[in-house]
């Protein structure tokens, strides 16, 4: 077992050492210089990840139970599976993570399954940055399929879900009863819809409501199916039909519907590959990741600038009304520009 050296940990993880993989993920989670070394290595070899599947939905909707079922389906196809169970609500994370261990515990002795709980420690922005790198580390360790469980209740969570090729959105019976704006985000990211806890009753009417919402969304986007202009993003010479998210009923606690769910996830994956959209999606994801890195760096620069003498001066200027907020910002920006000239020896 290598020490904390990121390169040694990476090589060991790649060679199948699961404890090294666990430590590598901790390095990435913590960030900093060693994380960058590990991240760079994983990025270089990450083209090999076969499928990344996000499982998102409201707290308690059955995501972990469903993920456990999906692990079984992946293992039935003899592929290795990695799981990142993301718990953004740090106050209850201890209990939830323990719960995940229990719910996915039947796979604990299977060496083809690697389960990792990730607590955000109250910093979801950081999580959105860390998760794609963690997925790449799992891929480098030859896990063929990576499942990412996240609670889908906000922009940042939806961004975490955006790290997936295929996103499964989990709802429960009754979900369609009152349409809220918050649900629109989930409608948008869903590649496969699951009405879980179908055993509780009312699932069929929720399915009908969901189908109607999906139809509305497609009409609004001008996708009535027959003829018409090809939708933006269609690849010439490839099938131009858009993917229509299926709405499935499951009862994760009994395993009912799991086989069909996995078949739908695989069908979506085939669709992405055949249409050329998998490559597009992954490229868009790394660009989005770069954008998040840039935004977080710039945010940090802003904080540093405000704490520096010129920042304090600008803040004082606002206080005595000699500067308005726009002038103050302009002055600070002017201090940042121009970028250093590489030809300038000084
Ligand atoms: N009746 C019924 N209960 C279920 C089903 N699936 C999950 N549950 C139960 O719902 C509760 C929550 O399940 P979890 O799998 O932990 O849900 P989760 O979405 O992962 O929860 P958080 O990660 O805490 O947001 C547990 O008590 C499960 O046993 C189902 O299909 N039917
Ligand atoms: Mg869970």
Short mmCIF file of C-alpha atoms and ligand atoms in Angstrom, two decimals:
data_model
loop_
_atom_site.label_atom_id
_atom_site.label_comp_id
_atom_site.label_asym_id
_atom_site.label_seq_id
_atom_site.Cartn_x
_atom_site.Cartn_y
_atom_site.Cartn_z
CA UNK A 1 0.00 0.00 0.00
CA UNK A 2 1.69 3.21 -1.16
CA UNK A 3 1.70 6.29 1.04
CA UNK A 4 0.11 9.62 0.21
CA UNK A 5 2.05 10.15 -3.01
CA UNK A 6 -0.65 10.79 -5.64
CA UNK A 7 1.24 9.15 -8.52
CA UNK A 8 1.92 5.97 -6.52
CA UNK A 9 -1.70 5.89 -5.28
CA UNK A 10 -2.93 6.34 -8.84
CA UNK A 11 -0.79 3.47 -10.16
CA UNK A 12 -1.90 1.21 -7.31
CA UNK A 13 -5.58 2.09 -7.88
CA UNK A 14 -5.14 1.38 -11.57
CA UNK A 15 -3.67 -2.01 -10.71
CA UNK A 16 -6.79 -2.91 -8.73
CA UNK A 17 -5.87 -1.87 -5.17
CA UNK A 18 -9.23 -0.68 -3.81
CA UNK A 19 -7.80 0.85 -0.65
CA UNK A 20 -5.49 2.96 -2.81
CA UNK A 21 -8.51 3.97 -4.89
CA UNK A 22 -10.30 5.06 -1.72
CA UNK A 23 -7.34 7.19 -0.70
CA UNK A 24 -7.04 8.63 -4.20
CA UNK A 25 -10.68 9.71 -4.02
CA UNK A 26 -10.01 11.34 -0.63
CA UNK A 27 -7.13 13.29 -2.16
CA UNK A 28 -9.36 14.51 -4.97
CA UNK A 29 -12.12 15.38 -2.51
CA UNK A 30 -9.71 17.47 -0.42
CA UNK A 31 -8.40 19.42 -3.40
CA UNK A 32 -5.01 21.13 -3.52
CA UNK A 33 -1.76 20.35 -5.28
CA UNK A 34 -1.85 16.55 -4.83
CA UNK A 35 -5.41 16.44 -6.10
CA UNK A 36 -4.21 18.23 -9.24
CA UNK A 37 -1.54 15.58 -9.87
CA UNK A 38 -4.08 12.76 -9.40
CA UNK A 39 -6.69 14.60 -11.47
CA UNK A 40 -4.28 15.09 -14.34
CA UNK A 41 -3.38 11.38 -14.42
CA UNK A 42 -7.03 10.32 -14.30
CA UNK A 43 -8.01 12.76 -17.04
CA UNK A 44 -5.35 11.35 -19.33
CA UNK A 45 -6.81 7.85 -19.15
CA UNK A 46 -10.48 8.58 -18.63
CA UNK A 47 -11.68 8.12 -22.20
CA UNK A 48 -12.27 4.48 -21.26
CA UNK A 49 -15.23 4.95 -18.91
CA UNK A 50 -18.09 3.05 -20.47
CA UNK A 51 -21.18 4.51 -18.80
CA UNK A 52 -21.83 7.15 -16.18
CA UNK A 53 -25.38 6.97 -14.82
CA UNK A 54 -26.80 9.62 -12.50
CA UNK A 55 -29.64 8.75 -10.12
CA UNK A 56 -31.30 11.86 -8.78
CA UNK A 57 -34.56 12.82 -7.10
CA UNK A 58 -36.14 14.11 -3.91
CA UNK A 59 -34.80 13.06 -0.47
CA UNK A 60 -36.15 9.67 0.50
CA UNK A 61 -37.55 8.85 -2.94
CA UNK A 62 -35.62 5.58 -2.96
CA UNK A 63 -32.46 6.52 -4.86
CA UNK A 64 -30.12 4.37 -2.76
CA UNK A 65 -32.44 1.36 -2.85
CA UNK A 66 -32.76 1.80 -6.60
CA UNK A 67 -28.99 2.20 -6.98
CA UNK A 68 -28.55 -1.03 -5.08
CA UNK A 69 -30.85 -2.73 -7.59
CA UNK A 70 -28.91 -1.24 -10.49
CA UNK A 71 -25.65 -2.56 -9.04
CA UNK A 72 -27.20 -6.02 -9.24
CA UNK A 73 -28.18 -5.47 -12.88
CA UNK A 74 -24.70 -4.26 -13.85
CA UNK A 75 -23.07 -7.19 -12.08
CA UNK A 76 -25.40 -9.58 -13.91
CA UNK A 77 -23.68 -8.39 -17.10
CA UNK A 78 -20.28 -9.16 -15.55
CA UNK A 79 -19.17 -5.53 -15.59
CA UNK A 80 -17.55 -3.80 -12.64
CA UNK A 81 -19.42 -0.94 -11.02
CA UNK A 82 -18.41 2.08 -8.99
CA UNK A 83 -20.91 4.09 -6.96
CA UNK A 84 -20.61 7.66 -5.70
CA UNK A 85 -23.39 8.38 -3.20
CA UNK A 86 -23.39 12.14 -2.82
CA UNK A 87 -25.04 13.57 0.24
CA UNK A 88 -25.24 17.33 0.04
CA UNK A 89 -27.07 17.90 3.32
CA UNK A 90 -24.12 17.58 5.66
CA UNK A 91 -26.04 17.80 8.98
CA UNK A 92 -27.72 14.43 8.36
CA UNK A 93 -24.96 12.96 6.23
CA UNK A 94 -23.68 10.65 8.95
CA UNK A 95 -27.02 8.89 9.21
CA UNK A 96 -27.67 8.88 5.49
CA UNK A 97 -24.24 7.48 4.67
CA UNK A 98 -24.71 4.77 7.28
CA UNK A 99 -28.08 4.08 5.68
CA UNK A 100 -26.46 3.76 2.25
CA UNK A 101 -23.99 1.27 3.66
CA UNK A 102 -26.89 -0.79 4.94
CA UNK A 103 -28.92 -0.48 1.75
CA UNK A 104 -26.03 -1.34 -0.56
CA UNK A 105 -24.39 -3.67 1.97
CA UNK A 106 -25.25 -6.88 0.15
CA UNK A 107 -22.58 -5.90 -2.38
CA UNK A 108 -19.92 -5.21 0.23
CA UNK A 109 -18.07 -8.49 -0.32
CA UNK A 110 -18.21 -8.27 -4.13
CA UNK A 111 -14.81 -7.12 -5.44
CA UNK A 112 -16.51 -5.99 -8.66
CA UNK A 113 -18.37 -3.28 -6.71
CA UNK A 114 -16.83 -0.15 -5.23
CA UNK A 115 -19.09 2.13 -3.19
CA UNK A 116 -18.04 5.53 -1.95
CA UNK A 117 -20.13 8.02 0.01
CA UNK A 118 -19.23 11.66 -0.59
CA UNK A 119 -20.28 14.30 1.90
CA UNK A 120 -20.26 17.86 0.66
CA UNK A 121 -19.41 19.39 4.03
CA UNK A 122 -21.81 22.16 3.20
CA UNK A 123 -20.00 23.15 0.05
CA UNK A 124 -21.96 21.99 -2.96
CA UNK A 125 -19.99 24.13 -5.39
CA UNK A 126 -16.90 22.19 -4.40
CA UNK A 127 -18.78 18.97 -4.85
CA UNK A 128 -19.79 19.88 -8.38
CA UNK A 129 -16.07 20.34 -9.03
CA UNK A 130 -14.92 17.13 -7.34
CA UNK A 131 -17.48 14.63 -8.65
CA UNK A 132 -16.37 14.55 -12.32
CA UNK A 133 -12.77 14.02 -11.21
CA UNK A 134 -13.84 11.24 -8.88
CA UNK A 135 -15.75 9.60 -11.73
CA UNK A 136 -12.58 9.69 -13.84
CA UNK A 137 -10.57 8.12 -11.02
CA UNK A 138 -13.11 5.28 -10.84
CA UNK A 139 -12.83 4.83 -14.59
CA UNK A 140 -9.04 4.70 -14.34
CA UNK A 141 -9.46 1.89 -11.80
CA UNK A 142 -11.31 -0.08 -14.52
CA UNK A 143 -14.80 0.27 -13.15
CA UNK A 144 -16.90 -0.04 -16.32
CA UNK A 145 -20.07 1.60 -15.06
CA UNK A 146 -20.22 4.47 -12.57
CA UNK A 147 -23.46 5.26 -10.75
CA UNK A 148 -23.76 8.70 -9.10
CA UNK A 149 -26.55 9.20 -6.57
CA UNK A 150 -27.46 12.82 -5.80
CA UNK A 151 -30.41 14.55 -4.17
CA UNK A 152 -31.99 16.58 -6.95
CA UNK A 153 -33.43 19.64 -5.29
CA UNK A 154 -31.50 22.60 -6.63
CA UNK A 155 -29.27 24.06 -9.29
CA UNK A 156 -26.02 22.76 -7.81
CA UNK A 157 -27.41 19.25 -7.42
CA UNK A 158 -28.63 19.29 -10.99
CA UNK A 159 -25.10 20.30 -12.00
CA UNK A 160 -23.74 17.28 -10.15
CA UNK A 161 -26.25 15.14 -12.05
CA UNK A 162 -24.92 16.77 -15.23
CA UNK A 163 -21.71 14.78 -14.83
CA UNK A 164 -23.62 11.70 -16.07
CA UNK A 165 -24.18 10.36 -19.57
CA UNK A 166 -27.63 9.15 -18.60
CA UNK A 167 -29.67 10.69 -15.79
CA UNK A 168 -32.38 8.70 -14.06
CA UNK A 169 -34.85 10.94 -12.22
CA UNK A 170 -36.68 9.24 -9.37
CA UNK A 171 -40.09 10.46 -8.25
CA UNK A 172 -42.79 8.93 -6.08
CA UNK A 173 -46.55 8.56 -6.57
CA UNK A 174 -48.25 11.93 -6.22
CA UNK A 175 -45.32 13.87 -7.61
CA UNK A 176 -47.33 15.22 -10.56
CA UNK A 177 -50.14 16.57 -8.39
CA UNK A 178 -48.77 20.06 -8.09
CA UNK A 179 -46.43 21.35 -10.75
CA UNK A 180 -43.77 23.61 -9.31
CA UNK A 181 -40.97 25.48 -11.01
CA UNK A 182 -38.46 23.30 -9.14
CA UNK A 183 -39.70 20.30 -11.05
CA UNK A 184 -38.96 21.88 -14.42
CA UNK A 185 -35.22 21.44 -13.82
CA UNK A 186 -35.68 17.74 -13.16
CA UNK A 187 -37.89 17.36 -16.24
CA UNK A 188 -35.08 18.84 -18.29
CA UNK A 189 -32.28 16.61 -17.04
CA UNK A 190 -34.23 13.33 -17.10
CA UNK A 191 -33.24 10.74 -19.69
CA UNK A 192 -35.24 8.08 -17.88
CA UNK A 193 -38.06 8.72 -15.41
CA UNK A 194 -38.84 6.34 -12.59
CA UNK A 195 -41.96 6.43 -10.47
CA UNK A 196 -40.59 4.47 -7.51
CA UNK A 197 -42.64 3.08 -4.60
CA UNK A 198 -45.21 1.94 -7.15
CA UNK A 199 -46.35 -0.55 -4.50
CA UNK A 200 -47.86 2.37 -2.56
CA UNK A 201 -50.53 2.99 -5.20
CA UNK A 202 -51.24 6.05 -7.32
CA UNK A 203 -48.16 5.40 -9.46
CA UNK A 204 -50.07 4.92 -12.69
CA UNK A 205 -51.75 8.34 -12.49
CA UNK A 206 -48.36 9.92 -11.72
CA UNK A 207 -46.98 8.21 -14.82
CA UNK A 208 -49.83 9.63 -16.92
CA UNK A 209 -49.21 13.13 -15.48
CA UNK A 210 -45.50 12.85 -16.24
CA UNK A 211 -46.13 11.72 -19.82
CA UNK A 212 -48.41 14.74 -20.28
CA UNK A 213 -45.74 17.08 -18.89
CA UNK A 214 -43.18 15.56 -21.26
CA UNK A 215 -45.57 16.04 -24.20
CA UNK A 216 -46.08 19.69 -23.25
CA UNK A 217 -42.33 20.19 -23.06
CA UNK A 218 -41.84 18.68 -26.50
CA UNK A 219 -44.64 20.72 -28.06
CA UNK A 220 -43.13 23.87 -26.63
CA UNK A 221 -39.80 22.87 -28.20
CA UNK A 222 -41.53 22.29 -31.55
CA UNK A 223 -40.80 18.58 -31.55
CA UNK A 224 -44.07 17.11 -32.71
CA UNK A 225 -42.34 14.08 -34.15
CA UNK A 226 -43.36 14.16 -37.82
CA UNK A 227 -41.35 16.25 -40.32
CA UNK A 228 -40.43 19.80 -39.44
CA UNK A 229 -37.04 21.35 -39.07
CA UNK A 230 -34.30 19.17 -37.63
CA UNK A 231 -33.79 20.13 -34.02
CA UNK A 232 -30.68 22.12 -33.15
CA UNK A 233 -27.82 19.80 -32.35
CA UNK A 234 -28.95 17.04 -34.68
CA UNK A 235 -26.03 15.36 -36.33
CA UNK A 236 -26.19 15.23 -40.15
CA UNK A 237 -26.30 11.68 -41.48
CA UNK A 238 -27.25 10.32 -38.09
CA UNK A 239 -30.66 9.43 -36.70
CA UNK A 240 -32.26 12.82 -36.08
CA UNK A 241 -35.01 11.67 -33.71
CA UNK A 242 -34.84 13.06 -30.22
CA UNK A 243 -34.83 10.75 -27.22
CA UNK A 244 -38.16 10.57 -25.50
CA UNK A 245 -37.58 9.81 -21.80
CA UNK A 246 -39.51 6.67 -20.88
CA UNK A 247 -41.54 6.74 -17.65
CA UNK A 248 -41.17 3.49 -15.73
CA UNK A 249 -42.80 2.17 -12.59
CA UNK A 250 -40.54 0.48 -10.03
CA UNK A 251 -40.67 -0.82 -6.52
CA UNK A 252 -37.01 -0.74 -5.62
CA UNK A 253 -37.52 -2.38 -2.24
CA UNK A 254 -38.94 -5.53 -3.87
CA UNK A 255 -36.84 -5.27 -7.04
CA UNK A 256 -39.88 -4.97 -9.30
CA UNK A 257 -39.11 -3.13 -12.54
CA UNK A 258 -35.35 -3.08 -12.06
CA UNK A 259 -34.60 -5.16 -15.12
CA UNK A 260 -36.65 -2.86 -17.35
CA UNK A 261 -35.04 0.18 -15.78
CA UNK A 262 -31.56 -1.08 -16.59
CA UNK A 263 -32.69 -2.01 -20.12
CA UNK A 264 -33.89 1.59 -20.58
CA UNK A 265 -30.59 2.99 -19.29
CA UNK A 266 -28.74 0.78 -21.77
CA UNK A 267 -31.11 1.79 -24.57
CA UNK A 268 -30.39 5.44 -23.82
CA UNK A 269 -26.69 4.74 -23.85
CA UNK A 270 -26.96 3.02 -27.24
CA UNK A 271 -28.93 6.02 -28.51
CA UNK A 272 -26.17 8.38 -27.34
CA UNK A 273 -23.49 6.28 -29.04
CA UNK A 274 -25.39 5.74 -32.30
CA UNK A 275 -26.39 9.41 -32.67
CA UNK A 276 -22.90 10.71 -31.89
CA UNK A 277 -24.31 12.53 -28.88
CA UNK A 278 -22.20 10.72 -26.31
CA UNK A 279 -19.07 12.40 -27.63
CA UNK A 280 -20.87 15.77 -27.78
CA UNK A 281 -22.24 15.38 -24.27
CA UNK A 282 -18.88 14.50 -22.76
CA UNK A 283 -17.18 17.38 -24.54
CA UNK A 284 -19.89 19.76 -23.27
CA UNK A 285 -19.36 18.37 -19.76
CA UNK A 286 -15.64 19.06 -19.67
CA UNK A 287 -16.24 22.56 -21.02
CA UNK A 288 -18.85 23.10 -18.27
CA UNK A 289 -16.30 21.78 -15.78
CA UNK A 290 -13.68 24.25 -16.99
CA UNK A 291 -16.26 27.01 -16.69
CA UNK A 292 -16.91 26.04 -13.06
CA UNK A 293 -13.18 25.96 -12.31
CA UNK A 294 -12.76 29.40 -13.90
CA UNK A 295 -15.73 30.84 -12.02
CA UNK A 296 -14.48 29.51 -8.72
CA UNK A 297 -10.96 30.86 -9.34
CA UNK A 298 -12.31 34.27 -10.33
CA UNK A 299 -14.52 34.30 -7.26
CA UNK A 300 -11.45 33.62 -5.15
CA UNK A 301 -9.58 36.46 -6.89
CA UNK A 302 -12.46 38.81 -6.13
CA UNK A 303 -12.32 37.88 -2.44
CA UNK A 304 -8.55 38.43 -2.37
CA UNK A 305 -8.89 41.77 -4.14
CA UNK A 306 -11.53 42.99 -1.69
CA UNK A 307 -9.26 42.11 1.21
CA UNK A 308 -6.23 43.89 -0.34
CA UNK A 309 -5.43 47.62 0.26
CA UNK A 310 -7.01 48.73 -3.05
CA UNK A 311 -10.14 46.75 -2.19
CA UNK A 312 -10.41 48.33 1.23
CA UNK A 313 -9.86 51.74 -0.38
CA UNK A 314 -12.71 51.11 -2.81
CA UNK A 315 -14.97 49.99 0.04
CA UNK A 316 -14.08 53.18 1.95
CA UNK A 317 -14.90 55.19 -1.20
CA UNK A 318 -18.38 53.65 -1.20
CA UNK A 319 -18.74 54.57 2.47
CA UNK A 320 -17.98 58.26 2.00
CA UNK A 321 -19.86 58.35 -1.35
CA UNK A 322 -16.78 59.41 -3.38
CA UNK A 323 -17.23 56.29 -5.52
CA UNK A 324 -20.39 54.57 -6.69
CA UNK A 325 -20.39 50.75 -6.93
CA UNK A 326 -19.73 50.80 -10.69
CA UNK A 327 -16.82 53.23 -10.40
CA UNK A 328 -15.40 51.20 -7.54
CA UNK A 329 -15.62 47.97 -9.55
CA UNK A 330 -14.10 49.65 -12.61
CA UNK A 331 -11.22 50.97 -10.54
CA UNK A 332 -10.50 47.52 -9.11
CA UNK A 333 -10.72 45.89 -12.55
CA UNK A 334 -8.35 48.50 -13.97
CA UNK A 335 -5.89 47.53 -11.26
CA UNK A 336 -6.12 43.89 -12.41
CA UNK A 337 -5.65 44.73 -16.09
CA UNK A 338 -3.63 44.61 -18.20
CA UNK A 339 -2.56 40.98 -17.91
CA UNK A 340 1.22 40.74 -17.53
CA UNK A 341 2.99 41.04 -20.87
CA UNK A 342 5.11 37.90 -21.40
CA UNK A 343 7.61 39.99 -23.42
CA UNK A 344 8.07 42.41 -20.55
CA UNK A 345 11.11 41.33 -18.51
CA UNK A 346 10.01 43.48 -15.55
N1 LIG B 1 -42.73 1.12 -0.13
C1 LIG B 1 -41.56 1.32 -0.71
N2 LIG B 1 -40.56 1.85 0.01
C2 LIG B 1 -39.38 2.04 -0.61
C3 LIG B 1 -39.16 1.72 -1.98
N3 LIG B 1 -37.89 2.06 -2.31
C4 LIG B 1 -37.32 2.56 -1.20
N4 LIG B 1 -38.20 2.55 -0.17
C5 LIG B 1 -37.97 3.00 1.20
O1 LIG B 1 -37.88 4.42 1.22
C6 LIG B 1 -36.92 4.83 2.22
C7 LIG B 1 -35.86 5.72 1.58
O2 LIG B 1 -35.12 4.94 0.66
P1 LIG B 1 -33.67 5.37 0.18
O3 LIG B 1 -33.27 4.39 -0.86
O4 LIG B 1 -32.77 5.60 1.32
O5 LIG B 1 -34.01 6.76 -0.49
P2 LIG B 1 -32.98 7.88 -0.95
O6 LIG B 1 -33.67 8.61 -2.03
O7 LIG B 1 -31.67 7.29 -1.25
O8 LIG B 1 -32.88 8.77 0.35
P3 LIG B 1 -31.80 9.96 0.65
O9 LIG B 1 -30.47 9.50 0.09
O10 LIG B 1 -31.80 10.07 2.13
O11 LIG B 1 -32.34 11.16 -0.05
C8 LIG B 1 -36.35 3.58 2.82
O12 LIG B 1 -37.04 3.31 3.99
C9 LIG B 1 -36.66 2.53 1.77
O13 LIG B 1 -36.76 1.24 2.31
C10 LIG B 1 -40.27 1.15 -2.70
O14 LIG B 1 -40.19 0.83 -3.88
N5 LIG B 1 -41.43 0.99 -2.01
MG1 LIG B 2 -29.72 7.81 -0.54
#
